[in-house]
Amino acid sequence: MAKLRVTLDLEIPSDVHEIERVVELVQKECRQLKIEPEKCSLNVPVALTEALSNAILRGNGDDASKHVRVRASVNKAGDMLVVDVTDEGPGFDLPSSTRNCTTAENVLREDGRGLFLMQCLVHRVEQFADGGNTVRLTVQRG
Amino acid sequence: MSFTIRKQGEIVVVDVEGQLIVGNRQELKQKVLDELEKGEKRFLIDFTQTGYIDSSGLGVLVSLSKKIREQGGELRLANLNDDLKTLFELTKLDTLFQISDSRERALESF
């Protein structure tokens, strides 16, 4: 991983109503990097909303006393945005938790689209432990 | 973010003003279910003012579609922007919903 410059670092309470505000801040970073408009208006907000809601509802168990840390960084060339979402939960196994929601038996389900969408919409999704459970979204220009 | 509900003839039209995401999807669900309980059968959700929808918002639309059909009714969608169309195609939900490019066409389609 190339050296990254942190452009946004904040901690929010575990409250789903905080999500839109954080998404707007990261969208602003996207536009400043001149990432394609569709990625700024769809891919990043949806993928980040999924990561944040997973962190708040699953990672932190919707416990308002817990927090989620969001850190956005850009590479030296300025063409890659990396967003880390860290919760206080035990973590999860990304591959085994991801379900293809487009199969005939899954398309009518009401749940199970979040991780699938995240992986469809950004260049890379990673999950690791880093003083908490972190999901890393990597968005590239081009 | 708000949801405005009004009747146009026999059709309940819901305008979604803002994003449909985890923080507000229950409000939309409850408003539509309240109308369904009153006996309304035909529903149109208009997304003219919506930028994006997350997985929980999509889940609520699937849930409402099922509940409305169970009552012999129908849920249709209108005015999805290009981003929303992409989202529905990615998840194959474009195969589940009847989607119109304008409110007028959607209203005529019932």
Short mmCIF file of C-alpha atoms in Angstrom, two decimals:
data_model
loop_
_atom_site.label_atom_id
_atom_site.label_comp_id
_atom_site.label_asym_id
_atom_site.label_seq_id
_atom_site.Cartn_x
_atom_site.Cartn_y
_atom_site.Cartn_z
CA MET A 1 0.00 0.00 0.00
CA ALA A 2 1.40 3.38 -1.07
CA LYS A 3 1.91 6.03 1.62
CA LEU A 4 -1.35 7.77 2.42
CA ARG A 5 -2.18 11.27 3.65
CA VAL A 6 -5.05 11.44 6.13
CA THR A 7 -7.63 14.05 5.07
CA LEU A 8 -10.48 13.25 7.43
CA ASP A 9 -10.42 11.61 10.85
CA LEU A 10 -13.50 11.62 13.05
CA GLU A 11 -15.27 9.59 15.66
CA ILE A 12 -19.04 9.39 15.70
CA PRO A 13 -21.47 7.93 18.23
CA SER A 14 -23.19 4.67 17.27
CA ASP A 15 -26.25 6.31 15.79
CA VAL A 16 -27.50 5.64 12.28
CA HIS A 17 -28.67 9.25 12.03
CA GLU A 18 -24.99 10.30 11.93
CA ILE A 19 -24.42 8.42 8.67
CA GLU A 20 -25.59 11.03 6.15
CA ARG A 21 -23.39 13.74 7.64
CA VAL A 22 -20.29 11.54 7.42
CA VAL A 23 -21.15 10.45 3.88
CA GLU A 24 -21.44 14.10 2.79
CA LEU A 25 -17.97 14.84 4.19
CA VAL A 26 -16.42 11.89 2.34
CA GLN A 27 -18.30 12.81 -0.85
CA LYS A 28 -16.62 16.20 -0.62
CA GLU A 29 -13.21 14.49 -0.48
CA CYS A 30 -14.20 12.50 -3.55
CA ARG A 31 -15.09 15.58 -5.53
CA GLN A 32 -11.86 17.31 -4.52
CA LEU A 33 -9.95 14.31 -5.88
CA LYS A 34 -11.92 14.66 -9.13
CA ILE A 35 -13.11 11.08 -8.85
CA GLU A 36 -15.79 10.37 -11.48
CA PRO A 37 -19.16 11.98 -10.66
CA GLU A 38 -21.00 8.62 -10.60
CA LYS A 39 -18.57 7.27 -8.02
CA CYS A 40 -19.05 10.41 -5.90
CA SER A 41 -22.84 10.33 -6.13
CA LEU A 42 -23.50 6.57 -5.98
CA ASN A 43 -20.60 4.20 -5.36
CA VAL A 44 -18.96 5.98 -2.43
CA PRO A 45 -22.13 7.05 -0.58
CA VAL A 46 -23.80 3.66 -0.84
CA ALA A 47 -20.67 1.64 0.00
CA LEU A 48 -19.85 3.94 2.91
CA THR A 49 -23.43 3.92 4.20
CA GLU A 50 -23.27 0.11 4.23
CA ALA A 51 -19.94 0.09 6.06
CA LEU A 52 -21.20 2.60 8.64
CA SER A 53 -24.52 0.87 9.25
CA ASN A 54 -22.75 -2.48 9.64
CA ALA A 55 -20.34 -0.89 12.13
CA ILE A 56 -23.14 0.77 14.14
CA LEU A 57 -25.77 -1.98 14.08
CA ARG A 58 -23.67 -5.16 13.97
CA GLY A 59 -20.17 -4.25 15.12
CA ASN A 60 -21.32 -2.04 17.98
CA GLY A 61 -24.66 -3.80 18.46
CA ASP A 62 -26.56 -0.48 18.14
CA ASP A 63 -25.06 0.50 21.50
CA ALA A 64 -25.15 4.30 21.70
CA SER A 65 -22.30 4.34 24.23
CA LYS A 66 -19.92 2.91 21.61
CA HIS A 67 -18.25 4.80 18.78
CA VAL A 68 -17.24 4.41 15.16
CA ARG A 69 -14.07 5.94 13.78
CA VAL A 70 -13.95 7.06 10.16
CA ARG A 71 -10.66 7.90 8.53
CA ALA A 72 -10.27 8.99 4.91
CA SER A 73 -6.86 9.11 3.25
CA VAL A 74 -5.52 9.83 -0.21
CA ASN A 75 -2.38 8.54 -1.91
CA LYS A 76 0.47 10.79 -3.05
CA ALA A 77 -0.74 10.80 -6.66
CA GLY A 78 -4.14 11.94 -5.45
CA ASP A 79 -6.03 9.38 -7.49
CA MET A 80 -6.99 6.93 -4.75
CA LEU A 81 -9.25 7.45 -1.74
CA VAL A 82 -9.10 4.98 1.15
CA VAL A 83 -11.81 5.06 3.82
CA ASP A 84 -11.41 3.05 7.03
CA VAL A 85 -14.49 2.44 9.20
CA THR A 86 -13.60 1.03 12.61
CA ASP A 87 -16.06 -0.22 15.23
CA GLU A 88 -15.66 -1.74 18.69
CA GLY A 89 -16.96 -5.16 17.72
CA PRO A 90 -15.23 -8.52 17.38
CA GLY A 91 -15.05 -8.40 13.59
CA PHE A 92 -16.43 -10.75 10.98
CA ASP A 93 -15.30 -12.84 8.06
CA LEU A 94 -15.96 -10.81 4.93
CA PRO A 95 -15.95 -13.57 2.28
CA SER A 96 -18.20 -15.95 4.20
CA SER A 97 -20.57 -13.15 5.22
CA THR A 98 -21.10 -11.92 1.65
CA ARG A 99 -24.06 -13.33 -0.23
CA ASN A 100 -24.86 -12.95 -3.93
CA CYS A 101 -28.18 -11.17 -3.67
CA THR A 102 -29.00 -11.57 -7.36
CA THR A 103 -29.69 -15.31 -7.38
CA ALA A 104 -33.29 -16.46 -7.80
CA GLU A 105 -33.57 -17.51 -4.13
CA ASN A 106 -32.01 -14.31 -2.77
CA VAL A 107 -33.45 -11.55 -4.95
CA LEU A 108 -36.73 -11.52 -3.01
CA ARG A 109 -35.02 -11.38 0.37
CA GLU A 110 -35.41 -8.20 2.38
CA ASP A 111 -31.86 -8.33 3.78
CA GLY A 112 -28.40 -9.44 2.77
CA ARG A 113 -27.51 -6.87 0.09
CA GLY A 114 -25.11 -4.67 2.09
CA LEU A 115 -21.78 -6.46 1.72
CA PHE A 116 -22.63 -7.46 -1.85
CA LEU A 117 -23.25 -3.82 -2.78
CA MET A 118 -20.06 -2.68 -1.06
CA GLN A 119 -18.02 -5.11 -3.14
CA CYS A 120 -19.81 -4.18 -6.36
CA LEU A 121 -19.39 -0.46 -5.89
CA VAL A 122 -15.78 0.15 -4.84
CA HIS A 123 -12.42 -0.97 -6.19
CA ARG A 124 -11.56 -3.03 -3.10
CA VAL A 125 -13.14 -3.97 0.25
CA GLU A 126 -10.91 -5.32 3.03
CA GLN A 127 -11.60 -6.23 6.62
CA PHE A 128 -9.00 -6.48 9.37
CA ALA A 129 -8.39 -5.93 13.07
CA ASP A 130 -6.62 -2.70 13.94
CA GLY A 131 -7.41 -1.87 17.55
CA GLY A 132 -11.00 -2.72 16.64
CA ASN A 133 -12.74 -4.13 13.61
CA THR A 134 -11.95 -2.15 10.47
CA VAL A 135 -13.54 -2.26 7.03
CA ARG A 136 -11.43 -0.51 4.40
CA LEU A 137 -12.98 0.80 1.19
CA THR A 138 -10.61 1.75 -1.63
CA VAL A 139 -11.91 3.98 -4.42
CA GLN A 140 -9.78 4.73 -7.47
CA ARG A 141 -10.12 7.41 -10.07
CA GLY A 142 -10.50 5.88 -13.52
CA MET B 1 -35.42 14.02 4.66
CA SER B 2 -39.13 13.52 4.58
CA PHE B 3 -41.86 11.51 2.90
CA THR B 4 -44.94 13.22 1.53
CA ILE B 5 -48.04 11.14 0.94
CA ARG B 6 -50.96 12.28 -1.19
CA LYS B 7 -53.78 10.63 -3.13
CA GLN B 8 -54.09 10.98 -6.88
CA GLY B 9 -57.37 9.32 -7.76
CA GLU B 10 -57.18 5.78 -6.41
CA ILE B 11 -53.40 5.84 -6.14
CA VAL B 12 -51.35 6.69 -3.06
CA VAL B 13 -48.29 8.66 -4.22
CA VAL B 14 -45.28 8.85 -1.93
CA ASP B 15 -42.58 11.44 -2.63
CA VAL B 16 -39.23 10.58 -1.09
CA GLU B 17 -37.37 13.80 -0.36
CA GLY B 18 -33.73 12.88 0.23
CA GLN B 19 -31.91 9.58 0.59
CA LEU B 20 -33.69 6.36 1.56
CA ILE B 21 -31.30 4.76 4.02
CA VAL B 22 -31.04 2.92 7.31
CA GLY B 23 -31.88 6.01 9.39
CA ASN B 24 -35.29 6.67 7.83
CA ARG B 25 -36.48 3.52 6.07
CA GLN B 26 -38.76 2.54 8.97
CA GLU B 27 -40.60 5.83 8.65
CA LEU B 28 -41.36 5.14 4.98
CA LYS B 29 -42.40 1.58 5.78
CA GLN B 30 -44.78 2.66 8.54
CA LYS B 31 -46.38 5.42 6.45
CA VAL B 32 -47.12 3.02 3.59
CA LEU B 33 -48.33 0.27 5.93
CA ASP B 34 -50.70 2.76 7.59
CA GLU B 35 -52.25 3.51 4.19
CA LEU B 36 -52.44 -0.21 3.39
CA GLU B 37 -54.28 -0.78 6.67
CA LYS B 38 -56.79 1.88 5.70
CA GLY B 39 -57.59 -0.21 2.63
CA GLU B 40 -55.47 1.50 -0.01
CA LYS B 41 -54.23 -0.91 -2.70
CA ARG B 42 -52.30 1.06 -5.31
CA PHE B 43 -49.03 2.73 -4.40
CA LEU B 44 -46.52 4.77 -6.36
CA ILE B 45 -43.20 5.82 -4.84
CA ASP B 46 -41.59 8.76 -6.66
CA PHE B 47 -37.81 9.12 -6.33
CA THR B 48 -37.40 12.41 -8.20
CA GLN B 49 -35.66 13.98 -5.20
CA THR B 50 -33.60 10.94 -4.14
CA GLY B 51 -29.86 10.64 -4.73
CA TYR B 52 -29.20 7.14 -3.45
CA ILE B 53 -30.73 4.23 -1.57
CA ASP B 54 -28.84 1.80 0.64
CA SER B 55 -29.44 -1.93 1.13
CA SER B 56 -31.86 -1.38 4.00
CA GLY B 57 -33.89 1.03 1.85
CA LEU B 58 -33.98 -1.55 -0.94
CA GLY B 59 -35.02 -4.15 1.64
CA VAL B 60 -37.95 -1.99 2.74
CA LEU B 61 -39.12 -1.64 -0.86
CA VAL B 62 -39.02 -5.43 -1.26
CA SER B 63 -40.87 -5.87 2.03
CA LEU B 64 -43.56 -3.34 1.09
CA SER B 65 -43.98 -4.87 -2.35
CA LYS B 66 -44.64 -8.27 -0.76
CA LYS B 67 -47.08 -6.92 1.83
CA ILE B 68 -49.01 -4.87 -0.73
CA ARG B 69 -49.28 -7.86 -3.08
CA GLU B 70 -50.50 -10.03 -0.21
CA GLN B 71 -53.39 -7.57 0.13
CA GLY B 72 -54.11 -7.74 -3.60
CA GLY B 73 -52.48 -4.41 -4.31
CA GLU B 74 -49.54 -3.15 -6.28
CA LEU B 75 -46.43 -1.02 -5.68
CA ARG B 76 -44.78 0.80 -8.56
CA LEU B 77 -41.78 3.14 -8.72
CA ALA B 78 -41.07 6.27 -10.75
CA ASN B 79 -38.30 8.72 -11.60
CA LEU B 80 -35.20 6.77 -10.67
CA ASN B 81 -32.08 8.73 -11.65
CA ASP B 82 -29.25 6.96 -13.48
CA ASP B 83 -27.51 6.08 -10.20
CA LEU B 84 -30.66 4.49 -8.80
CA LYS B 85 -31.23 2.58 -12.04
CA THR B 86 -27.69 1.21 -11.73
CA LEU B 87 -28.43 0.14 -8.16
CA PHE B 88 -31.61 -1.67 -9.17
CA GLU B 89 -29.81 -3.38 -12.05
CA LEU B 90 -26.89 -4.46 -9.85
CA THR B 91 -29.26 -6.09 -7.37
CA LYS B 92 -31.65 -7.33 -10.08
CA LEU B 93 -34.49 -5.52 -8.35
CA ASP B 94 -35.34 -3.99 -11.72
CA THR B 95 -36.87 -7.41 -12.46
CA LEU B 96 -39.12 -7.21 -9.38
CA PHE B 97 -40.54 -3.70 -9.74
CA GLN B 98 -42.40 -1.93 -12.50
CA ILE B 99 -40.40 1.28 -12.93
CA SER B 100 -41.55 4.30 -14.94
CA ASP B 101 -39.56 7.28 -16.17
CA SER B 102 -42.26 9.75 -15.18
CA ARG B 103 -45.00 10.05 -12.59
CA GLU B 104 -47.60 10.51 -15.32
CA ARG B 105 -46.64 7.27 -17.07
CA ALA B 106 -46.60 5.44 -13.78
CA LEU B 107 -50.06 6.71 -12.85
CA GLU B 108 -51.40 5.73 -16.27
CA SER B 109 -49.91 2.24 -15.95
CA PHE B 110 -52.15 1.19 -13.05
#
